[in-house]
Short mmCIF file of C-alpha atoms and ligand atoms in Angstrom, two decimals:
data_model
loop_
_atom_site.label_atom_id
_atom_site.label_comp_id
_atom_site.label_asym_id
_atom_site.label_seq_id
_atom_site.Cartn_x
_atom_site.Cartn_y
_atom_site.Cartn_z
CA MET A 1 -6.44 -33.04 6.03
CA PRO A 2 -3.31 -31.60 4.39
CA ASP A 3 -1.57 -33.96 1.98
CA PRO A 4 1.69 -34.98 3.76
CA GLN A 5 3.44 -35.00 0.36
CA HIS A 6 2.52 -31.34 -0.20
CA THR A 7 4.36 -28.26 0.99
CA GLN A 8 2.16 -25.93 3.07
CA VAL A 9 2.56 -22.26 2.17
CA VAL A 10 0.62 -19.65 4.11
CA VAL A 11 0.44 -16.11 2.76
CA LEU A 12 -0.52 -13.39 5.24
CA GLY A 13 -2.33 -10.48 3.60
CA GLY A 14 -4.39 -10.50 0.44
CA GLY A 15 -3.37 -7.14 -0.99
CA TYR A 16 -1.41 -6.52 -4.22
CA ALA A 17 1.67 -8.46 -3.07
CA GLY A 18 -0.15 -11.35 -1.40
CA THR A 19 -2.61 -12.09 -4.23
CA VAL A 20 0.12 -12.10 -6.87
CA ALA A 21 2.21 -14.37 -4.61
CA VAL A 22 -0.55 -16.97 -4.09
CA ASN A 23 -1.33 -17.08 -7.80
CA ARG A 24 2.31 -17.46 -8.77
CA LEU A 25 2.90 -20.22 -6.20
CA ARG A 26 0.49 -22.34 -8.26
CA ARG A 27 3.37 -23.01 -10.64
CA ARG A 28 3.97 -26.10 -8.49
CA PRO A 29 1.04 -28.50 -8.15
CA ASP A 30 2.40 -29.99 -4.92
CA ILE A 31 1.89 -26.87 -2.80
CA ASP A 32 -1.17 -26.26 -0.61
CA ILE A 33 -1.65 -22.50 -0.65
CA THR A 34 -3.58 -20.67 2.07
CA LEU A 35 -4.26 -16.95 1.98
CA VAL A 36 -5.18 -15.27 5.29
CA ASN A 37 -6.90 -11.90 5.06
CA PRO A 38 -9.22 -10.07 7.47
CA ARG A 39 -11.83 -9.37 4.79
CA ALA A 40 -13.59 -11.64 2.32
CA GLU A 41 -12.99 -9.08 -0.46
CA PHE A 42 -9.86 -7.61 -2.02
CA VAL A 43 -9.38 -3.92 -1.26
CA GLU A 44 -8.12 -1.70 -4.07
CA ARG A 45 -6.42 0.72 -1.73
CA ILE A 46 -5.43 2.90 -4.66
CA ARG A 47 -9.13 3.76 -5.04
CA LEU A 48 -9.97 4.47 -1.39
CA HIS A 49 -9.98 8.24 -1.99
CA GLN A 50 -12.59 7.59 -4.69
CA LEU A 51 -14.72 5.65 -2.20
CA VAL A 52 -14.49 8.66 0.14
CA ALA A 53 -15.51 11.15 -2.56
CA GLY A 54 -18.23 8.88 -3.94
CA THR A 55 -16.58 8.58 -7.37
CA GLY A 56 -15.83 4.87 -7.23
CA SER A 57 -15.82 1.69 -5.19
CA ALA A 58 -12.73 -0.03 -3.85
CA THR A 59 -13.56 -3.70 -3.31
CA VAL A 60 -13.34 -6.66 -5.68
CA PRO A 61 -14.45 -10.26 -4.96
CA TYR A 62 -11.49 -12.59 -4.41
CA SER A 63 -13.32 -15.14 -6.57
CA SER A 64 -12.41 -12.99 -9.60
CA LEU A 65 -8.73 -12.72 -8.59
CA LEU A 66 -7.52 -16.00 -7.08
CA GLY A 67 -6.51 -19.03 -9.09
CA ASP A 68 -8.09 -22.44 -8.50
CA GLY A 69 -6.96 -24.23 -5.40
CA VAL A 70 -6.03 -21.18 -3.31
CA ARG A 71 -7.75 -21.48 0.07
CA LEU A 72 -8.92 -18.18 1.55
CA VAL A 73 -9.12 -17.97 5.34
CA VAL A 74 -10.92 -14.81 6.45
CA ASP A 75 -9.11 -14.02 9.68
CA THR A 76 -6.28 -11.95 11.11
CA ALA A 77 -2.89 -13.34 12.07
CA VAL A 78 -2.02 -12.27 15.61
CA ARG A 79 1.33 -14.02 16.07
CA ILE A 80 3.86 -15.93 14.04
CA ASP A 81 5.41 -18.76 16.03
CA THR A 82 8.54 -19.43 13.99
CA SER A 83 9.76 -22.25 16.24
CA ALA A 84 6.48 -24.19 15.81
CA ARG A 85 6.10 -22.92 12.21
CA ALA A 86 2.53 -21.87 12.86
CA VAL A 87 0.45 -18.70 12.54
CA GLU A 88 -1.93 -17.96 15.39
CA LEU A 89 -5.25 -16.51 14.28
CA ALA A 90 -7.53 -13.95 15.98
CA ALA A 91 -10.48 -16.35 15.80
CA GLY A 92 -8.45 -19.00 17.62
CA GLY A 93 -6.44 -21.91 16.36
CA ALA A 94 -3.24 -21.92 14.38
CA LEU A 95 -2.23 -22.61 10.80
CA PRO A 96 0.91 -24.69 10.35
CA TYR A 97 3.25 -23.79 7.49
CA ASP A 98 6.40 -24.95 5.78
CA TYR A 99 6.88 -21.47 4.27
CA LEU A 100 5.22 -18.21 5.23
CA VAL A 101 4.86 -15.13 3.02
CA TYR A 102 4.50 -11.96 5.09
CA ALA A 103 2.50 -9.46 2.98
CA VAL A 104 0.41 -7.56 5.51
CA GLY A 105 0.83 -4.19 3.77
CA SER A 106 0.57 -0.80 5.40
CA THR A 107 -1.83 1.17 7.57
CA ALA A 108 -2.49 4.78 8.54
CA GLY A 109 0.60 6.64 9.70
CA ASP A 110 1.49 7.32 13.29
CA THR A 111 -0.34 10.41 14.52
CA ALA A 112 1.01 10.17 18.07
CA PRO A 113 3.29 13.22 18.00
CA VAL A 114 0.36 15.56 17.21
CA PRO A 115 -2.11 15.98 20.09
CA GLY A 116 -5.67 15.13 19.13
CA ALA A 117 -4.81 13.59 15.77
CA ALA A 118 -5.36 10.00 16.90
CA GLU A 119 -8.73 10.91 18.45
CA TYR A 120 -10.16 13.33 15.91
CA ALA A 121 -8.46 12.97 12.53
CA TYR A 122 -9.84 10.62 9.88
CA SER A 123 -7.77 8.40 7.60
CA VAL A 124 -8.11 7.14 4.06
CA ALA A 125 -5.51 4.39 4.43
CA GLU A 126 -7.78 1.39 5.03
CA LEU A 127 -11.27 0.34 3.92
CA GLU A 128 -13.07 0.73 7.23
CA GLN A 129 -11.41 4.11 7.87
CA ALA A 130 -12.42 5.29 4.40
CA HIS A 131 -16.04 4.28 5.07
CA ARG A 132 -16.01 6.17 8.38
CA LEU A 133 -14.60 9.23 6.65
CA ARG A 134 -17.21 9.10 3.93
CA GLU A 135 -19.99 8.95 6.53
CA ALA A 136 -18.51 11.95 8.32
CA ILE A 137 -18.32 13.96 5.09
CA ASP A 138 -21.85 12.93 4.13
CA GLY A 139 -22.99 14.37 7.46
CA LEU A 140 -21.61 17.83 6.64
CA ARG A 141 -23.41 20.65 4.86
CA PRO A 142 -22.29 20.74 1.21
CA ASP A 143 -20.48 24.08 1.69
CA THR A 144 -18.54 23.05 4.83
CA PRO A 145 -14.82 22.72 4.07
CA VAL A 146 -12.79 19.67 5.02
CA THR A 147 -9.10 19.81 5.89
CA VAL A 148 -6.54 17.46 4.37
CA VAL A 149 -3.26 17.27 6.31
CA GLY A 150 -0.28 16.22 4.22
CA ALA A 151 0.44 16.96 0.57
CA GLY A 152 2.21 13.76 -0.39
CA LEU A 153 0.69 11.62 -3.12
CA THR A 154 -2.23 10.33 -0.99
CA GLY A 155 -3.05 13.81 0.32
CA LEU A 156 -3.05 15.24 -3.21
CA GLU A 157 -5.28 12.45 -4.53
CA THR A 158 -7.72 12.86 -1.63
CA ALA A 159 -7.88 16.67 -1.74
CA THR A 160 -8.44 16.85 -5.50
CA GLU A 161 -10.98 14.00 -5.60
CA LEU A 162 -13.09 15.75 -2.96
CA ALA A 163 -12.67 19.19 -4.52
CA GLU A 164 -13.65 17.97 -7.98
CA SER A 165 -16.80 16.44 -6.51
CA GLY A 166 -17.76 19.89 -5.21
CA ARG A 167 -16.51 19.83 -1.61
CA PRO A 168 -14.57 22.89 -0.39
CA VAL A 169 -11.10 21.63 0.62
CA ARG A 170 -8.20 23.12 2.56
CA LEU A 171 -4.81 21.43 2.08
CA LEU A 172 -2.18 21.86 4.79
CA CYS A 173 1.15 20.80 3.30
CA GLY A 174 3.52 20.92 6.29
CA GLY A 175 6.29 22.62 4.28
CA LEU A 176 6.19 21.44 0.67
CA LEU A 177 3.51 20.50 -1.83
CA GLY A 178 4.21 17.11 -3.43
CA PRO A 179 7.73 16.60 -2.02
CA SER A 180 8.42 13.54 -4.18
CA LEU A 181 7.59 15.36 -7.43
CA SER A 182 9.97 17.39 -9.62
CA ALA A 183 9.79 21.20 -9.34
CA PRO A 184 7.91 21.56 -12.68
CA GLY A 185 5.62 18.69 -11.62
CA ARG A 186 4.84 20.50 -8.37
CA ARG A 187 3.97 23.69 -10.25
CA SER A 188 1.61 21.76 -12.50
CA VAL A 189 -0.13 20.19 -9.50
CA ALA A 190 -0.41 23.61 -7.86
CA ARG A 191 -2.17 24.93 -10.98
CA ARG A 192 -4.64 22.02 -10.91
CA LEU A 193 -5.34 22.61 -7.20
CA ALA A 194 -5.94 26.29 -7.89
CA ARG A 195 -8.37 25.46 -10.72
CA LEU A 196 -10.28 23.16 -8.35
CA GLY A 197 -10.43 25.96 -5.76
CA VAL A 198 -8.41 24.10 -3.11
CA ASP A 199 -7.16 26.41 -0.35
CA VAL A 200 -3.48 25.37 -0.33
CA ARG A 201 -1.36 26.41 2.66
CA GLU A 202 2.07 25.13 1.78
CA SER A 203 3.98 26.12 4.92
CA ALA A 204 1.20 25.26 7.38
CA VAL A 205 2.26 22.72 10.01
CA VAL A 206 -0.45 21.19 12.20
CA ALA A 207 0.29 21.32 15.95
CA GLU A 208 -3.02 19.99 17.26
CA VAL A 209 -6.24 18.47 15.97
CA ARG A 210 -9.51 19.16 17.79
CA ALA A 211 -12.98 17.73 17.18
CA ASP A 212 -13.96 20.85 15.25
CA ALA A 213 -10.67 22.58 14.38
CA VAL A 214 -6.99 22.28 13.56
CA VAL A 215 -4.40 24.40 15.33
CA LEU A 216 -1.33 25.42 13.34
CA GLY A 217 2.21 25.79 14.62
CA ASP A 218 1.73 29.59 14.84
CA ARG A 219 -1.40 28.91 16.99
CA THR A 220 -3.82 29.93 14.22
CA VAL A 221 -7.07 28.01 14.78
CA LEU A 222 -8.88 26.88 11.62
CA PRO A 223 -12.44 25.56 11.97
CA SER A 224 -12.47 21.98 10.67
CA PRO A 225 -15.26 19.53 11.54
CA VAL A 226 -13.56 16.87 9.40
CA THR A 227 -9.76 16.62 9.30
CA ILE A 228 -8.14 13.95 7.13
CA TRP A 229 -4.67 12.76 8.13
CA THR A 230 -2.57 11.58 5.17
CA ALA A 231 0.92 12.35 6.50
CA GLY A 232 2.66 9.00 5.98
CA PHE A 233 1.84 5.31 6.39
CA GLY A 234 2.60 2.86 9.21
CA VAL A 235 2.68 -0.95 9.09
CA PRO A 236 1.06 -3.70 11.20
CA GLU A 237 2.91 -4.65 14.39
CA LEU A 238 2.74 -8.39 13.65
CA ALA A 239 6.39 -8.97 12.75
CA ARG A 240 7.68 -7.03 15.76
CA ALA A 241 5.12 -8.66 18.08
CA SER A 242 6.30 -12.05 16.84
CA GLY A 243 9.89 -11.30 17.79
CA LEU A 244 11.18 -10.89 14.23
CA HIS A 245 13.67 -8.18 13.32
CA THR A 246 12.02 -5.09 11.89
CA ASP A 247 13.07 -1.62 10.84
CA ALA A 248 12.05 1.38 12.96
CA LEU A 249 8.60 1.51 11.32
CA GLY A 250 7.93 -2.21 11.88
CA ARG A 251 8.65 -3.61 8.39
CA LEU A 252 10.11 -7.12 8.41
CA ILE A 253 13.81 -7.02 7.63
CA THR A 254 14.88 -9.43 4.92
CA ASP A 255 17.90 -10.06 2.77
CA GLU A 256 17.83 -9.21 -0.93
CA THR A 257 15.91 -12.41 -1.70
CA LEU A 258 13.09 -11.21 0.60
CA THR A 259 13.97 -13.91 3.14
CA SER A 260 13.70 -12.89 6.81
CA ILE A 261 17.10 -12.43 8.43
CA ASP A 262 15.76 -14.47 11.38
CA ASP A 263 14.28 -17.45 9.60
CA ASP A 264 14.61 -18.74 6.04
CA ARG A 265 11.04 -20.12 6.15
CA VAL A 266 9.64 -16.58 6.32
CA ILE A 267 9.61 -14.46 3.14
CA ALA A 268 8.24 -10.90 2.96
CA ALA A 269 6.75 -8.75 0.20
CA GLY A 270 5.05 -5.41 -0.37
CA ASP A 271 4.80 -2.44 1.97
CA ALA A 272 5.56 -4.59 5.05
CA ALA A 273 8.97 -5.70 3.75
CA ALA A 274 12.29 -3.97 4.28
CA PRO A 275 14.90 -5.73 2.11
CA SER A 276 18.34 -5.12 3.65
CA GLY A 277 16.66 -2.53 5.89
CA GLN A 278 16.25 -0.34 2.79
CA PRO A 279 12.62 -0.65 1.71
CA LEU A 280 11.27 0.33 -1.67
CA ARG A 281 8.70 3.14 -1.84
CA MET A 282 5.38 1.91 -0.47
CA SER A 283 3.27 1.48 -3.59
CA CYS A 284 1.41 -1.12 -5.56
CA GLN A 285 3.98 -0.40 -8.25
CA SER A 286 6.54 -2.18 -6.07
CA ALA A 287 4.19 -4.49 -4.10
CA THR A 288 3.09 -6.43 -7.18
CA PRO A 289 6.60 -7.38 -8.41
CA LEU A 290 7.71 -8.00 -4.81
CA GLY A 291 4.82 -10.45 -4.43
CA ALA A 292 5.96 -12.30 -7.54
CA GLN A 293 9.58 -12.29 -6.37
CA ALA A 294 8.58 -13.57 -2.91
CA ALA A 295 6.75 -16.46 -4.57
CA ASP A 296 9.84 -17.18 -6.69
CA THR A 297 11.99 -17.28 -3.55
CA VAL A 298 9.63 -19.80 -1.95
CA LEU A 299 9.56 -21.89 -5.16
CA ASN A 300 13.37 -21.83 -5.37
CA ARG A 301 13.76 -22.84 -1.75
CA ILE A 302 11.32 -25.75 -2.14
CA ALA A 303 13.24 -26.85 -5.24
CA GLY A 304 16.54 -26.59 -3.37
CA ALA A 305 17.71 -23.86 -5.76
CA ARG A 306 19.41 -20.61 -4.76
CA PRO A 307 16.84 -17.77 -4.55
CA THR A 308 17.66 -14.74 -6.69
CA PRO A 309 18.02 -11.19 -5.37
CA ILE A 310 15.17 -8.80 -6.05
CA ASP A 311 15.52 -6.61 -9.09
CA GLN A 312 12.90 -4.07 -10.06
CA ALA A 313 12.85 -0.53 -11.30
CA PHE A 314 10.42 2.31 -10.84
CA ILE A 315 9.11 4.29 -13.79
CA GLY A 316 7.73 7.23 -11.85
CA SER A 317 4.60 8.06 -9.94
CA CYS A 318 1.15 8.45 -11.32
CA VAL A 319 -1.15 10.58 -9.21
CA SER A 320 -4.84 11.16 -9.87
CA LEU A 321 -5.99 14.76 -9.41
CA GLY A 322 -9.70 14.13 -9.56
CA ARG A 323 -11.26 12.11 -12.41
CA ARG A 324 -10.37 14.71 -15.05
CA GLY A 325 -6.77 15.38 -14.13
CA ALA A 326 -3.59 13.61 -13.05
CA ILE A 327 0.15 13.89 -13.15
CA VAL A 328 2.41 11.18 -14.51
CA GLN A 329 5.77 12.11 -13.00
CA ALA A 330 8.67 10.34 -14.71
CA ALA A 331 11.53 9.06 -12.55
CA ARG A 332 14.87 7.36 -12.88
CA ARG A 333 14.86 3.64 -12.25
CA ASP A 334 15.85 4.29 -8.63
CA ASP A 335 12.66 6.38 -8.19
CA THR A 336 14.25 9.85 -8.15
CA PRO A 337 12.08 12.25 -10.19
CA VAL A 338 13.23 13.91 -13.42
CA ASN A 339 11.84 17.11 -14.92
CA VAL A 340 9.51 15.26 -17.27
CA PHE A 341 5.81 14.82 -16.61
CA LEU A 342 2.46 14.46 -18.32
CA ALA A 343 -0.59 16.29 -16.99
CA GLY A 344 -4.27 16.88 -17.75
CA ARG A 345 -6.88 14.55 -19.19
CA VAL A 346 -4.38 12.37 -21.05
CA ALA A 347 -2.56 11.76 -17.76
CA ALA A 348 -5.93 10.98 -16.13
CA ALA A 349 -6.57 8.33 -18.80
CA VAL A 350 -3.08 6.87 -18.27
CA LYS A 351 -3.67 6.77 -14.51
CA GLU A 352 -7.02 4.99 -14.89
CA THR A 353 -5.40 2.44 -17.22
CA ILE A 354 -2.66 1.81 -14.65
CA CYS A 355 -5.21 1.35 -11.86
CA ARG A 356 -7.09 -1.19 -13.98
CA SER A 357 -3.86 -2.94 -14.92
CA THR A 358 -3.14 -3.78 -11.26
CA LEU A 359 -6.14 -6.13 -11.21
CA TRP A 360 -5.38 -7.32 -14.71
CA GLN A 361 -1.88 -8.38 -13.55
CA ILE A 362 -3.30 -10.35 -10.61
CA ARG A 363 -5.84 -12.09 -12.87
CA ARG A 364 -3.21 -12.86 -15.48
CA GLU A 365 -1.04 -14.48 -12.82
CA ALA A 366 -4.10 -16.53 -11.76
CA ALA A 367 -4.72 -17.64 -15.35
CA LYS A 368 -1.07 -18.27 -16.12
CA PRO A 369 1.14 -18.61 -13.03
CA GLY A 370 4.61 -17.24 -13.68
CA SER A 371 3.50 -14.71 -16.28
CA ALA A 372 4.05 -11.49 -14.29
CA VAL A 373 6.82 -9.32 -15.74
CA TRP A 374 8.27 -6.06 -14.45
CA LEU A 375 10.91 -3.51 -15.32
CA LYS A 376 14.31 -4.47 -13.94
CA GLY A 377 17.57 -2.72 -13.22
CA GLY A 378 16.46 -0.35 -10.46
CA ARG A 379 18.14 -1.70 -7.37
CA LYS A 380 21.86 -1.76 -6.90
CA ALA A 381 23.53 -4.10 -4.41
CA VAL A 382 22.71 -2.68 -1.00
CA GLU A 383 24.56 -2.84 2.25
CA PRO A 384 22.22 -3.99 5.04
CA GLU A 385 21.36 -1.26 7.57
CA SER A 386 21.38 -1.81 11.30
CA VAL A 387 18.32 -3.59 12.64
CA THR A 388 16.15 -3.03 15.69
C1 FAD B 1 -5.77 6.39 -0.93
C2 FAD B 1 -4.56 5.65 -1.41
C3 FAD B 1 -4.11 5.85 -2.70
C4 FAD B 1 -2.99 5.15 -3.17
N1 FAD B 1 -2.59 5.37 -4.45
C5 FAD B 1 -1.53 4.67 -4.93
C6 FAD B 1 -1.13 4.82 -6.28
O1 FAD B 1 -1.73 5.58 -7.03
N2 FAD B 1 -0.07 4.09 -6.73
C7 FAD B 1 0.60 3.23 -5.91
O2 FAD B 1 1.54 2.58 -6.38
N3 FAD B 1 0.25 3.08 -4.62
C8 FAD B 1 -0.80 3.78 -4.11
N4 FAD B 1 -1.18 3.62 -2.81
C9 FAD B 1 -0.37 2.73 -1.94
C10 FAD B 1 -0.75 1.27 -2.19
O3 FAD B 1 -2.12 1.10 -2.02
C11 FAD B 1 0.00 0.37 -1.24
O4 FAD B 1 1.37 0.66 -1.31
C12 FAD B 1 -0.26 -1.09 -1.60
O5 FAD B 1 -1.60 -1.39 -1.30
C13 FAD B 1 0.68 -2.05 -0.88
O6 FAD B 1 0.35 -3.36 -1.27
P1 FAD B 1 0.57 -4.56 -0.25
O7 FAD B 1 0.14 -5.79 -0.95
O8 FAD B 1 1.92 -4.49 0.34
O9 FAD B 1 -0.42 -4.28 0.96
P2 FAD B 1 -1.99 -3.99 1.03
O10 FAD B 1 -2.56 -3.68 -0.28
O11 FAD B 1 -2.11 -3.00 2.15
O12 FAD B 1 -2.57 -5.39 1.50
C14 FAD B 1 -2.24 -5.95 2.74
C15 FAD B 1 -3.37 -6.86 3.19
O13 FAD B 1 -2.95 -7.53 4.38
C16 FAD B 1 -4.03 -7.53 5.29
N5 FAD B 1 -3.51 -7.70 6.65
C17 FAD B 1 -3.00 -6.76 7.48
N6 FAD B 1 -2.66 -7.30 8.67
C18 FAD B 1 -2.96 -8.62 8.56
C19 FAD B 1 -2.86 -9.71 9.48
N7 FAD B 1 -2.37 -9.55 10.71
N8 FAD B 1 -3.29 -10.93 9.07
C20 FAD B 1 -3.77 -11.12 7.82
N9 FAD B 1 -3.88 -10.11 6.92
C21 FAD B 1 -3.50 -8.88 7.30
C22 FAD B 1 -4.67 -6.17 5.05
O14 FAD B 1 -5.96 -6.09 5.61
C23 FAD B 1 -4.65 -6.11 3.53
O15 FAD B 1 -5.76 -6.76 3.00
C24 FAD B 1 -2.30 4.27 -2.31
C25 FAD B 1 -2.75 4.07 -1.01
C26 FAD B 1 -3.88 4.75 -0.55
C27 FAD B 1 -4.36 4.50 0.85
#
């Protein structure tokens, strides 16, 4: 039975944002904290391309990440009933809350506009999809090429990881290789791809995906028994399905304190949040501080204090290019790239350290709630955009 003197906080989604949030909420002993997540293990999404290529695993037991007293419910939220302040679960029943943290992350992107993509293309965005993709690749002859569609950061990481492990790879960029990188950064990545033997088609746009081929905009048909779709992420429909305001993608719209514009008992963080309708780049780089800031908003509201606006800066993007290469692309605090980057094995070591530090940050917050720190000064006051 919940202690009637305690505040009930339910956190939906045990990714980077949600796990930091639950650990930080432990600053107050009079909160009962419940984490709802569909799997009993934490998924290191930033290593899913390694799982696919067989160069690493991507799951970590929650027991090594969550602080004492956090209750894990392995289930999926199917509806948020804000008037009853309860979360309905797929397995049945509902969890009541005083405050809800919405941290359900992101999913594979929408493939709908491209015929055949939803049926035949594979994704690396979620654990189960990555396992399916790995099985499909394992079923191919070693010399059969796979096709990666999309040359954003996830496409680059996936293509290079597979190529370095010996798989022939074709990369269809849809117009530009690494659009978020600086021009010199892009050239460096192109050199690495060439060294790994990746067949890069920068201008190729995919018009159709078939079970055994991709068809380009100019109607060229390329044989492809395994096509991997990495062109953008989507988000779960939960906020929209629960009648909350979202942006066009489905991210929950909040104010600058991460509080839902519909209900001040609902706070969002990570990839599924759109503060002022102007979301930060989907990344664990932003999800982790947003999780901490969402927890701080809840703690302030419980204490009757004014929640503070989010404030965090980017430092750049760090992209693995196989295990022996990477690019660390420096950026201004607002995430726009500058012509400064680090490449090669040193960058690969930096990238690996950063990947490890994501778990280290979660564990540190578990050991010492309130300890997470992040670079500030990146977000200027924003004017809310229109909502849907
Ligand atoms: C292959 C790959 C490589 C990447 N590399 C990088 C990188 O190098 N650097 C970087 O910064 N970012 C990287 N990213 C992006 C990064 O992983 C995400 O931006 C990050 O995971 C977002 O964190 P989050 O906490 O918002 O959500 P997530 O980590 O996605 O966690 C959300 C959790 O919520 C759960 N959930 C979803 N719906 C529900 C529901 N209805 N009820 C309960 N729980 C639910 C999900 O199952 C998941 O466990 C990469 C992503 C991929 C796929």
